[in-house]
Short mmCIF file of C-alpha atoms and ligand atoms in Angstrom, two decimals:
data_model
loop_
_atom_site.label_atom_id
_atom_site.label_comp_id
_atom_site.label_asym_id
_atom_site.label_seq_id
_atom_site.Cartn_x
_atom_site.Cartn_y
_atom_site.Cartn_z
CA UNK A 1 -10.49 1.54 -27.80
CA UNK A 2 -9.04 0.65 -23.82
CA UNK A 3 -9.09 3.72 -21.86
CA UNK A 4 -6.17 4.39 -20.26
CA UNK A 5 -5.32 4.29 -16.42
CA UNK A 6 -4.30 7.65 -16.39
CA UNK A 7 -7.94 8.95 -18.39
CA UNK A 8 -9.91 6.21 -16.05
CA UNK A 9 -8.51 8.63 -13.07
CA UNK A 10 -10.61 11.45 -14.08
CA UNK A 11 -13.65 9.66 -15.55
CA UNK A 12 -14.03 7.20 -13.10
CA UNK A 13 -16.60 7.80 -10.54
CA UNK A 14 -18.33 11.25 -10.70
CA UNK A 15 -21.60 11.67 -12.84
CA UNK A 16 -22.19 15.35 -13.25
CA UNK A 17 -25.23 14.87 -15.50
CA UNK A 18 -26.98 13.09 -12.32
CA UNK A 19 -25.84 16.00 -10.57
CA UNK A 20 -27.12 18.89 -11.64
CA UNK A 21 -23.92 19.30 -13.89
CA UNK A 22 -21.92 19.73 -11.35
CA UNK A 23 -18.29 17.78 -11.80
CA UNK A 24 -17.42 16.34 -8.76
CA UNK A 25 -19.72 13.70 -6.79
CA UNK A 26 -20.91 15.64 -3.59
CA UNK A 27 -20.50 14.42 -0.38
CA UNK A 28 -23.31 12.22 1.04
CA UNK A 29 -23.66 12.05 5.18
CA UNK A 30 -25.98 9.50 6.27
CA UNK A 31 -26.08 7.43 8.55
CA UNK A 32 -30.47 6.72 8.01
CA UNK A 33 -31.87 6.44 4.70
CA UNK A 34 -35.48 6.18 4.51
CA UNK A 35 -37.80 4.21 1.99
CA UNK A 36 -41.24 5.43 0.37
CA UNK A 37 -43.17 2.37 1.52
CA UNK A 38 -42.92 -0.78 2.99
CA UNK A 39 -42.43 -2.88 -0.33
CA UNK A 40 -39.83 -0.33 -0.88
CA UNK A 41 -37.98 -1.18 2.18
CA UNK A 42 -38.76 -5.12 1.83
CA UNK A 43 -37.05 -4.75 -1.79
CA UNK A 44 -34.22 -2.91 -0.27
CA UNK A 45 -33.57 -5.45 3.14
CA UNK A 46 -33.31 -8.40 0.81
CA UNK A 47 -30.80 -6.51 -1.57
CA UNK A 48 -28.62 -4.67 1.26
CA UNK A 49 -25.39 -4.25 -1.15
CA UNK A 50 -27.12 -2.71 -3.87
CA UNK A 51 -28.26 0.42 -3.81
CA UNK A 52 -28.50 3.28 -0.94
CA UNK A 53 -29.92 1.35 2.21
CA UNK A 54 -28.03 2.06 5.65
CA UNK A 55 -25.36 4.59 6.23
CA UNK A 56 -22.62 1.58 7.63
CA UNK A 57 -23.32 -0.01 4.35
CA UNK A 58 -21.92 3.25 2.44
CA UNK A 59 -23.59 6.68 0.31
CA UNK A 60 -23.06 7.89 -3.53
CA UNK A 61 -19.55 9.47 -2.43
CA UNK A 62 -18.06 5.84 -1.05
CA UNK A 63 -19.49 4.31 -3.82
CA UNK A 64 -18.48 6.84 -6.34
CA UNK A 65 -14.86 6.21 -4.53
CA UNK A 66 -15.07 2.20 -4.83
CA UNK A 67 -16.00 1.81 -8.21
CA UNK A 68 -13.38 4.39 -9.15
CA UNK A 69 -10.89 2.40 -7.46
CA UNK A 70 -12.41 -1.00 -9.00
CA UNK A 71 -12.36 0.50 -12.18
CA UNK A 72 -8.66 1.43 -11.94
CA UNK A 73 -7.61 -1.37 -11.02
CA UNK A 74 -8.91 -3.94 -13.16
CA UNK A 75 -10.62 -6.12 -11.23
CA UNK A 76 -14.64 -6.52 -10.27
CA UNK A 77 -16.56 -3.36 -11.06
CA UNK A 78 -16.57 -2.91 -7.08
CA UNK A 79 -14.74 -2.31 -4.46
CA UNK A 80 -15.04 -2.45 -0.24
CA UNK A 81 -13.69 1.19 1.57
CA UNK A 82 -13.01 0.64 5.14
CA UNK A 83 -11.28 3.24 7.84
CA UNK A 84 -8.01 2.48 7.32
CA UNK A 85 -5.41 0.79 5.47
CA UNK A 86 -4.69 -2.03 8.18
CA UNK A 87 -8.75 -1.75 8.49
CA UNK A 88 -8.98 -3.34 4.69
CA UNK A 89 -6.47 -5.77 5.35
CA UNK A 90 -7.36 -7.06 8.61
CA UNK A 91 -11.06 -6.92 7.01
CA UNK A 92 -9.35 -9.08 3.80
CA UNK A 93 -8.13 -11.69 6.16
CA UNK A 94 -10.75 -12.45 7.59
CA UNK A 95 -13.23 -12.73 5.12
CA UNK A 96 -10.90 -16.31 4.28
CA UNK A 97 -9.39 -17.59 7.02
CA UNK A 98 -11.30 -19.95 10.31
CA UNK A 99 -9.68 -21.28 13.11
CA UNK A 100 -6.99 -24.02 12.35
CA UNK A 101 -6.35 -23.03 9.28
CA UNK A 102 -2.66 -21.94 8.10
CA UNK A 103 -1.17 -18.93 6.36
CA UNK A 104 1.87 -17.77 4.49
CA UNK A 105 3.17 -13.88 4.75
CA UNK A 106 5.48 -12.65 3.21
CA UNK A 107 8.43 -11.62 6.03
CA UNK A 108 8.68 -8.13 4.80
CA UNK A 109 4.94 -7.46 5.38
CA UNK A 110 4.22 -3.77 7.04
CA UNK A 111 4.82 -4.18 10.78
CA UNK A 112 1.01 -4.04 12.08
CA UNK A 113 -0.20 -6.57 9.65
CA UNK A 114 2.20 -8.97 11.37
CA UNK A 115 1.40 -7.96 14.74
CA UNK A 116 -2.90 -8.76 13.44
CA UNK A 117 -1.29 -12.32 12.41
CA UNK A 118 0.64 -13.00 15.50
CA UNK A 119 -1.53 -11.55 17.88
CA UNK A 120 -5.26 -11.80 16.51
CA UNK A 121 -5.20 -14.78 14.33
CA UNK A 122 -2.61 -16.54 16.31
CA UNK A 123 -5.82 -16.47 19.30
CA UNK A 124 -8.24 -17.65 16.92
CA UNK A 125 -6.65 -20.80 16.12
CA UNK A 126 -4.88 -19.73 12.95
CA UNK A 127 -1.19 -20.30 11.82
CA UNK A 128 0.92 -17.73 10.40
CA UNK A 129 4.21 -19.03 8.51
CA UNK A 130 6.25 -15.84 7.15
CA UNK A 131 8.01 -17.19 4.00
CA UNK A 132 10.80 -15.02 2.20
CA UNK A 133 9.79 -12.72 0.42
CA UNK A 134 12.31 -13.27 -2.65
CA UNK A 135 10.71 -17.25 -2.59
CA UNK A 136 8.46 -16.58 -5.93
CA UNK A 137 7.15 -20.29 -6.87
CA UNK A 138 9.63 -22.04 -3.99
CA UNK A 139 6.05 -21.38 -2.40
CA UNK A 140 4.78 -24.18 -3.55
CA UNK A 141 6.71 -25.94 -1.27
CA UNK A 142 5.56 -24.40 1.39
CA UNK A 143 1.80 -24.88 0.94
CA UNK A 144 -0.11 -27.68 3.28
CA UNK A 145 -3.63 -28.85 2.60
CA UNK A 146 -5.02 -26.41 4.97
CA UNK A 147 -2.73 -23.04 3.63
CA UNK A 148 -5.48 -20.69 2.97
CA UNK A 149 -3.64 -17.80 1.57
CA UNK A 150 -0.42 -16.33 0.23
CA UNK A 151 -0.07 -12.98 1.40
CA UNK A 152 1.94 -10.85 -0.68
CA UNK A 153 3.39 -6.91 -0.36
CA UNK A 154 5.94 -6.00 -3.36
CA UNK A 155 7.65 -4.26 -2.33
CA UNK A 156 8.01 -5.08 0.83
CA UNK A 157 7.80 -2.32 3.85
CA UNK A 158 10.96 -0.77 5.00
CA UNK A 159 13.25 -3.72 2.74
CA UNK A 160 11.45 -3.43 -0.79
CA UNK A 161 12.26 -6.63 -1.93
CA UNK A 162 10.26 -6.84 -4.82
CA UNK A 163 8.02 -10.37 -5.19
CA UNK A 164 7.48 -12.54 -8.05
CA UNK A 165 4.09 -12.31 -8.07
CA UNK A 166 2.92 -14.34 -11.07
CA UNK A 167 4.75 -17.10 -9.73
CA UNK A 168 3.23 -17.07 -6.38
CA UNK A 169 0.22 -17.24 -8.14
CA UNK A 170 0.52 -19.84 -10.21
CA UNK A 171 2.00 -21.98 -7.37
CA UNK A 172 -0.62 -20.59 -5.29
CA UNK A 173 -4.14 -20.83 -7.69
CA UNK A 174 -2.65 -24.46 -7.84
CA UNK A 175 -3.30 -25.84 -4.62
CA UNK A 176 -6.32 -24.13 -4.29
CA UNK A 177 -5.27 -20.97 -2.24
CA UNK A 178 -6.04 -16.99 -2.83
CA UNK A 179 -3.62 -14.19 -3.48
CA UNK A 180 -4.04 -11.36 -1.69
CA UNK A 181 -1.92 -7.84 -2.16
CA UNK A 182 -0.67 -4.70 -0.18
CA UNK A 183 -0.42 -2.50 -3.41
CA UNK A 184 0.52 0.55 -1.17
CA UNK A 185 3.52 0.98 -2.83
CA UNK A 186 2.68 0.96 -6.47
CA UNK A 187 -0.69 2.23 -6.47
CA UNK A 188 -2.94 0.52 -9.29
CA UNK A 189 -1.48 2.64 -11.33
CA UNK A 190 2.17 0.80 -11.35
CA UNK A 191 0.96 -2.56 -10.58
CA UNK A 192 -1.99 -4.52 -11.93
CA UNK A 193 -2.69 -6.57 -9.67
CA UNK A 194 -5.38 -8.53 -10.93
CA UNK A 195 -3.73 -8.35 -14.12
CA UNK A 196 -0.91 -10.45 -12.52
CA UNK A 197 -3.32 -12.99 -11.00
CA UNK A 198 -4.06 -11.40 -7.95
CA UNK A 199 -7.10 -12.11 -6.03
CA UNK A 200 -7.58 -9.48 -3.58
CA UNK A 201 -5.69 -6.32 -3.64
CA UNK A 202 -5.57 -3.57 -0.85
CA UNK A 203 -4.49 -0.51 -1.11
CA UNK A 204 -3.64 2.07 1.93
CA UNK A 205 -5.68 4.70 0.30
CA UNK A 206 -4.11 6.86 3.10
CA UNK A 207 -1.37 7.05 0.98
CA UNK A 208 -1.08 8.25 -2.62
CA UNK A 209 -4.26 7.50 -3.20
CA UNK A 210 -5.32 10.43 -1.01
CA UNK A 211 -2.11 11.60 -1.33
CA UNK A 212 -2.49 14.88 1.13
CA UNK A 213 -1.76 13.40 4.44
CA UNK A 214 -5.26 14.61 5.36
CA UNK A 215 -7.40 11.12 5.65
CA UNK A 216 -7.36 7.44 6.72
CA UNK A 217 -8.71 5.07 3.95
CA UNK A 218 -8.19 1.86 2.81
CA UNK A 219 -9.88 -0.02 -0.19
CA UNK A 220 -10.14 -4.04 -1.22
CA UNK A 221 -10.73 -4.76 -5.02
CA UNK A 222 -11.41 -8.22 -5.77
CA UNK A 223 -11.35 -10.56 -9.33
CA UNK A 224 -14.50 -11.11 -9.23
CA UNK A 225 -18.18 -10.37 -7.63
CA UNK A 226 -17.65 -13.65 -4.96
CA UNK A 227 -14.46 -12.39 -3.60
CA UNK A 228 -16.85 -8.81 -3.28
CA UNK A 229 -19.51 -10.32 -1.62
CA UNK A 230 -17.72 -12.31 0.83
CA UNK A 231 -15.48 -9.00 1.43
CA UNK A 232 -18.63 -6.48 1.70
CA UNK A 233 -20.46 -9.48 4.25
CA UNK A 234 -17.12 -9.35 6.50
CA UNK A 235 -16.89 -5.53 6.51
CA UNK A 236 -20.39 -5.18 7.24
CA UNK A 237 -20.14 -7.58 10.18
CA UNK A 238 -17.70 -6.27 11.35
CA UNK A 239 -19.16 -2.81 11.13
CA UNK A 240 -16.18 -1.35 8.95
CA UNK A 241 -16.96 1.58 6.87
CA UNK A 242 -15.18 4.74 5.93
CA UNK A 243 -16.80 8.05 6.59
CA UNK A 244 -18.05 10.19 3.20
CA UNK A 245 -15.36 12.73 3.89
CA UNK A 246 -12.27 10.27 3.44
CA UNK A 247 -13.79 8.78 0.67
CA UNK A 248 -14.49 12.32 -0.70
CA UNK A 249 -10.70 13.21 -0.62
CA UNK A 250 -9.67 9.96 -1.63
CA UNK A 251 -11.48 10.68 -5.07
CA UNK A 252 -10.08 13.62 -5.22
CA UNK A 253 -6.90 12.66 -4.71
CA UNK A 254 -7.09 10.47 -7.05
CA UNK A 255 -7.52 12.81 -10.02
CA UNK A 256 -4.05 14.21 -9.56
CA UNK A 257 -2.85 10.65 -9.04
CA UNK A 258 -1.04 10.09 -12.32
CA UNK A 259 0.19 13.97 -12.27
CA UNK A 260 1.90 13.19 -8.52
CA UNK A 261 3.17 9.84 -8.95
CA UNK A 262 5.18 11.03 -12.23
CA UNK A 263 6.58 13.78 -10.00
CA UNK A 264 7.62 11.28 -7.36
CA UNK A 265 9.23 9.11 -9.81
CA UNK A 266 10.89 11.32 -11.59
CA UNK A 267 12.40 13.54 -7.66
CA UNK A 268 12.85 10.17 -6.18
CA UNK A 269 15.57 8.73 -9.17
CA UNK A 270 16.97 12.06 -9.05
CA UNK A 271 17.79 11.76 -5.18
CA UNK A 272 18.59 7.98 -5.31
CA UNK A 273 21.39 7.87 -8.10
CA UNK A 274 22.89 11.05 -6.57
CA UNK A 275 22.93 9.35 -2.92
CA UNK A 276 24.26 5.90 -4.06
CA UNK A 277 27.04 8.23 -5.09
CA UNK A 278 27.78 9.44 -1.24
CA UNK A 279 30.50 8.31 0.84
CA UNK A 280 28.09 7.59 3.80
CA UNK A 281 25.65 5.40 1.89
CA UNK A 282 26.46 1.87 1.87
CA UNK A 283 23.60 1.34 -0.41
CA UNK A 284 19.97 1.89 -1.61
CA UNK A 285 16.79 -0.16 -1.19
CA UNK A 286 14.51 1.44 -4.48
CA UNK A 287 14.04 -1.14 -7.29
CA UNK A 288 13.95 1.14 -9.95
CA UNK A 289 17.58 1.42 -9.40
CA UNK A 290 19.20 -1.02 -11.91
CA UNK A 291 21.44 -2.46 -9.36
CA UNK A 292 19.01 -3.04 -6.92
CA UNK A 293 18.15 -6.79 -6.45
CA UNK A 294 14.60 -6.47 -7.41
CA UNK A 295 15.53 -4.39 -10.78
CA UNK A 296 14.29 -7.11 -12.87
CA UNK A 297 11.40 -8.05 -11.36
CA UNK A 298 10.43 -4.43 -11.12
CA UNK A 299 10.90 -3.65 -15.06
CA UNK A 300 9.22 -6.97 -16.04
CA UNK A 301 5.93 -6.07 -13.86
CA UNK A 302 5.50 -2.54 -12.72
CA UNK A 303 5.03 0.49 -14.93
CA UNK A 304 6.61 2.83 -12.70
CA UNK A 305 8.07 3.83 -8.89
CA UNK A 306 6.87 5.81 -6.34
CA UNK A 307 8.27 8.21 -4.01
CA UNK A 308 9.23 5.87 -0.89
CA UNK A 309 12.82 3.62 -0.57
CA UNK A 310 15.33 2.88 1.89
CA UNK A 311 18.98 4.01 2.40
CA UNK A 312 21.03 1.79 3.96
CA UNK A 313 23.90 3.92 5.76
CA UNK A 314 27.17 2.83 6.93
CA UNK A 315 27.88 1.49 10.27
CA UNK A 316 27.08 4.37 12.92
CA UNK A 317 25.82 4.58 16.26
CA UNK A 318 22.78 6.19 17.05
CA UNK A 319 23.65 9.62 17.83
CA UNK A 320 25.08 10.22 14.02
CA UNK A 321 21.81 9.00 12.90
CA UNK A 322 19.65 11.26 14.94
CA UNK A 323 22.41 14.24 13.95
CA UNK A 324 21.54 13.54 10.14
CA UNK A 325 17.50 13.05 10.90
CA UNK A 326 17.32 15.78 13.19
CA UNK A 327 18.29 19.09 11.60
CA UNK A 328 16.28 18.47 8.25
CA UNK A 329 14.84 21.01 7.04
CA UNK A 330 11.92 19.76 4.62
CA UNK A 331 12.13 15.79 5.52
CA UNK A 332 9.89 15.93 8.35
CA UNK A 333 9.99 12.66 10.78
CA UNK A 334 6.96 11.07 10.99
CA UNK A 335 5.00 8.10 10.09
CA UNK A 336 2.91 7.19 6.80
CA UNK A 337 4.21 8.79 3.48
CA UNK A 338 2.19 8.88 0.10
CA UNK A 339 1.46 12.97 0.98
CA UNK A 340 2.72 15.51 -1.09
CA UNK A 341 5.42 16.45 1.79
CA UNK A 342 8.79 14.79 2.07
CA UNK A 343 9.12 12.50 5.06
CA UNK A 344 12.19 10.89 6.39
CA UNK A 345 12.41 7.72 9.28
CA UNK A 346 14.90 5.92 11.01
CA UNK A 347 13.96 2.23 10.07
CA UNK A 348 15.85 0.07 12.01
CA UNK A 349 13.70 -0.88 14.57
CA UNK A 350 10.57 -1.49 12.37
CA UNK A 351 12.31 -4.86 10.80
CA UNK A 352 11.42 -7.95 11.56
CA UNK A 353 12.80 -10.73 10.56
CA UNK A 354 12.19 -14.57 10.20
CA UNK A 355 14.12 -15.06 7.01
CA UNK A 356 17.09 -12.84 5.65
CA UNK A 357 17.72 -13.47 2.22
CA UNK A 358 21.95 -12.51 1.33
CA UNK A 359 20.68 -10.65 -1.46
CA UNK A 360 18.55 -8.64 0.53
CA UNK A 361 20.70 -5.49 -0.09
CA UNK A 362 20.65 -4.86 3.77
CA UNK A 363 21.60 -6.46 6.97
CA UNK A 364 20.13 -5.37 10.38
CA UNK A 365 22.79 -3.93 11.79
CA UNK A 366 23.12 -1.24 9.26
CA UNK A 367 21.26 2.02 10.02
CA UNK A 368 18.09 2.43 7.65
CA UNK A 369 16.35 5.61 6.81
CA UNK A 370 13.13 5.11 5.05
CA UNK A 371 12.76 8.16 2.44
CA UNK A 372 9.43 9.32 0.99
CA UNK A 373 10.48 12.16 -1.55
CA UNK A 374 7.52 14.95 -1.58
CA UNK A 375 6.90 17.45 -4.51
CA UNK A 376 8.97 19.80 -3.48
CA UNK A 377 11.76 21.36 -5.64
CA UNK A 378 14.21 18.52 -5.88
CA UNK A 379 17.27 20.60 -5.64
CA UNK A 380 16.21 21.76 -2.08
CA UNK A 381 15.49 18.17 -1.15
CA UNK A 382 19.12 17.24 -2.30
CA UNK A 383 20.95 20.29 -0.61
CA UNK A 384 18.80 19.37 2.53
CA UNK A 385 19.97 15.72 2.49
CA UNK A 386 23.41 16.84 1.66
CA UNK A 387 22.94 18.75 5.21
CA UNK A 388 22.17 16.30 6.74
CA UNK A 389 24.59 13.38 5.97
CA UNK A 390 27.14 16.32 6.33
CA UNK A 391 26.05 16.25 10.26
CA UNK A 392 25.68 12.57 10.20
CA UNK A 393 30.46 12.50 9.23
CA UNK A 394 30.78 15.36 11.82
CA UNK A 395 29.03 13.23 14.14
CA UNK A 396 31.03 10.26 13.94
CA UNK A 397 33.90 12.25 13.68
CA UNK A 398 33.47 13.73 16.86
CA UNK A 399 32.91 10.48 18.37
CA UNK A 400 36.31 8.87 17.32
C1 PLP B 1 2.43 -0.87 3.11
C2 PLP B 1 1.39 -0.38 4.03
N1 PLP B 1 0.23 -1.05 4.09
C3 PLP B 1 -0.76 -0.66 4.91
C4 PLP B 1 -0.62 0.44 5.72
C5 PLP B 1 -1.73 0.79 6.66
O1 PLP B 1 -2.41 1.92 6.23
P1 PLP B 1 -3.23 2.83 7.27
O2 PLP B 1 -2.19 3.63 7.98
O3 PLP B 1 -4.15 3.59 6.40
O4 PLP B 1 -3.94 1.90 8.19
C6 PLP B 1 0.57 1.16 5.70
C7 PLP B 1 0.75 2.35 6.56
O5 PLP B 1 1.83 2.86 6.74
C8 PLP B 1 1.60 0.73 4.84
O6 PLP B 1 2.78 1.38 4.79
#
């Protein structure tokens, strides 16, 4: 019988029977480990992945943390942690890519993995080509003999155009180029990536996978044990490693993962339907919505939707924007999301665009509020919203 995702979350990665019966994997901190003789250590320097061997190369709690992540997800039994969230995908990257070589990104990508492609690879000698996101196998087109890579987010940051990732692949896996993921958004949970054809899938484990707003993690699964190895041999070059406290919280995040992310849902549809309902909102960017342009996608692929989507408000000038953002009483400003706190964030200038698709659902010069709904009681989330688009019509009345 398949275990489920939602049982693999609280199995996966603890051993309490190796541990004195104790249910949760301790944390390790080591930076030396030391070996019982010299054969020992020869055995151990020719084998450096396997096993406990050098604190950069990770303890029992990152590895309890990767293989519960690898496990979720689908993929090869393990997994690569690194610092951060950009940290895994910069790490991703360049585990493929050498100079003269060309990529394809999706335009909606997160903000700092464009400015590693523009700025970082650009130096190296590599191309970056942002396609549209909403292209699905129009990629094919798109693909020269030296593309390396197709990289994907779905949905995309700030926009949330969803992508048609099995037809990426396909176009992709047929010239001979790798997939690779931001699964942020979804979680493994609500997208499976490898499932879809995926290659290599990175997750902001800062996020909902931590889901406190307490750590910075990131974690690369893989299809298979070459796209590991040439993954762990980057990160290991390039000393990347996340410390045994992250990696601690991010399994323990993880075991309320399925418990939150209903929660989120289930707040965040609440809060969208009523707000595509208000007289200031022009229109919403959440594809669970089914007039959103990426409702079909969404319902053919994911099995759910998190907490974080966009508003798109009407046309207002700044001030009525900061009124609205500014007297919130539970939506704190701030960057991230994934935490169990509500979050709001003028988007605006966070877009960039190559490409704008007309069925985008936004424009630019429409005011954007990126929304991550918390656990809170939903009721007080809508009266404080109500609040504050209340201040945003004063605003603009005042300003007539
Ligand atoms: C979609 C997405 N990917 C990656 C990251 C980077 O994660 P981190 O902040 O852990 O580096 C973020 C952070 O906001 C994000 O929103």
């Amino acid at each position: 019988m398949a275990e489920r995702p939602e049982t693999t979350l609280i199995t996966a990665g603890r051993d309490p029977e190796a541990n004195h019966g104790i249910v949760n994997t301790p944390i390790y901190h080591a930076s030396t480990v030391t070996f019982p003789s010299a054969q020992a250590l020869r055995e151990a320097t020719a084998k450096p992945f396997d096993g406990v061997y050098y604190g950069r190369h990770g303890t029992p709690t990152t590895f309890a943390f990767e293989e519960a992540v690898a496990a979720l997800d689908s993929g090869y039994s393990r997994a690569v942690s690194t610092s951060s969230g950009l940290a895994s995908i910069t790490t991703a990257m360049l585990t493929l890519v050498e100079s003269g070589d060309h990529i394809l990104v999706a335009d909606s990508v997160y903000g700092p993995t464009r400015s590693f492609c523009d700025e970082t690879l650009t130096r190296l000698g590599i191309t970056t080509e942002y396609y549209d996101p909403l292209i699905a196998d129009g990629i094919a087109d798109l693909i020269r003999p030296n593309t390396r890579l197709v990289f994907c987010e779905s949905p995309g940051s700030l926009t949330f155009e969803v992508q048609d990732i099995p037809a990426i692949v396909a176009a992709a896996h047929a010239a001979g180029c790798q997939v690779l993921l931001d699964n942020t958004w979804a979680t493994p949970l609500f997208f499976r990536a490898h499932e879809h054809g995926v290659d290599i899938c990175i997750h902001a484990a800062t996020k909902y996978l931590v889901g406190h707003a307490d750590a910075m993690l990131g974690v690369i699964t893989t299809s298979d044990e070459a796209g590991f190895l040439a993954i762990k041999r980057t990160a290991v070059r390039l000393g990347q490693c996340a410390g045994p406290d992250a990696c601690w919280l991010g399994l323990r995040g993880m075991r309320s993962l399925a418990a939150r992310l209903a929660r989120h849902q289930e707040s965040t549809m609440v809060l969208a339907s009523w707000l595509q309902q208000q007289p200031s909102v022009e229109g919403l960017l959440y594809p669970a919505l089914e007039n959103d342009q990426g409702y079909r996608l969404w319902q053919r692929d994911f099995s759910g939707a998190t907490g974080l989507f966009g508003v798109v408000l009407k046309t207002a000038p700044q001030a009525a924007v900061d009124a609205l953002v500014d007297g919130m009483q539970y939506f704190a400003l701030g960057y991230s999301w994934g935490g169990y706190e509500s979050l709001i964030l003028p988007a605006n200038g966070g877009i960039q665009r190559n490409h704008l698709d007309p069925e985008a659902g936004f424009s630019l010069e429409r005011p954007v509020l990126r929304i991550h709904v918390g656990l809170e009681a939903v009721s007080d989330l809508q009266d404080d919203l109500a609040a504050g688009l209340a201040r945003f019509e004063k605003s603009l009345v005042n300003q007539r």
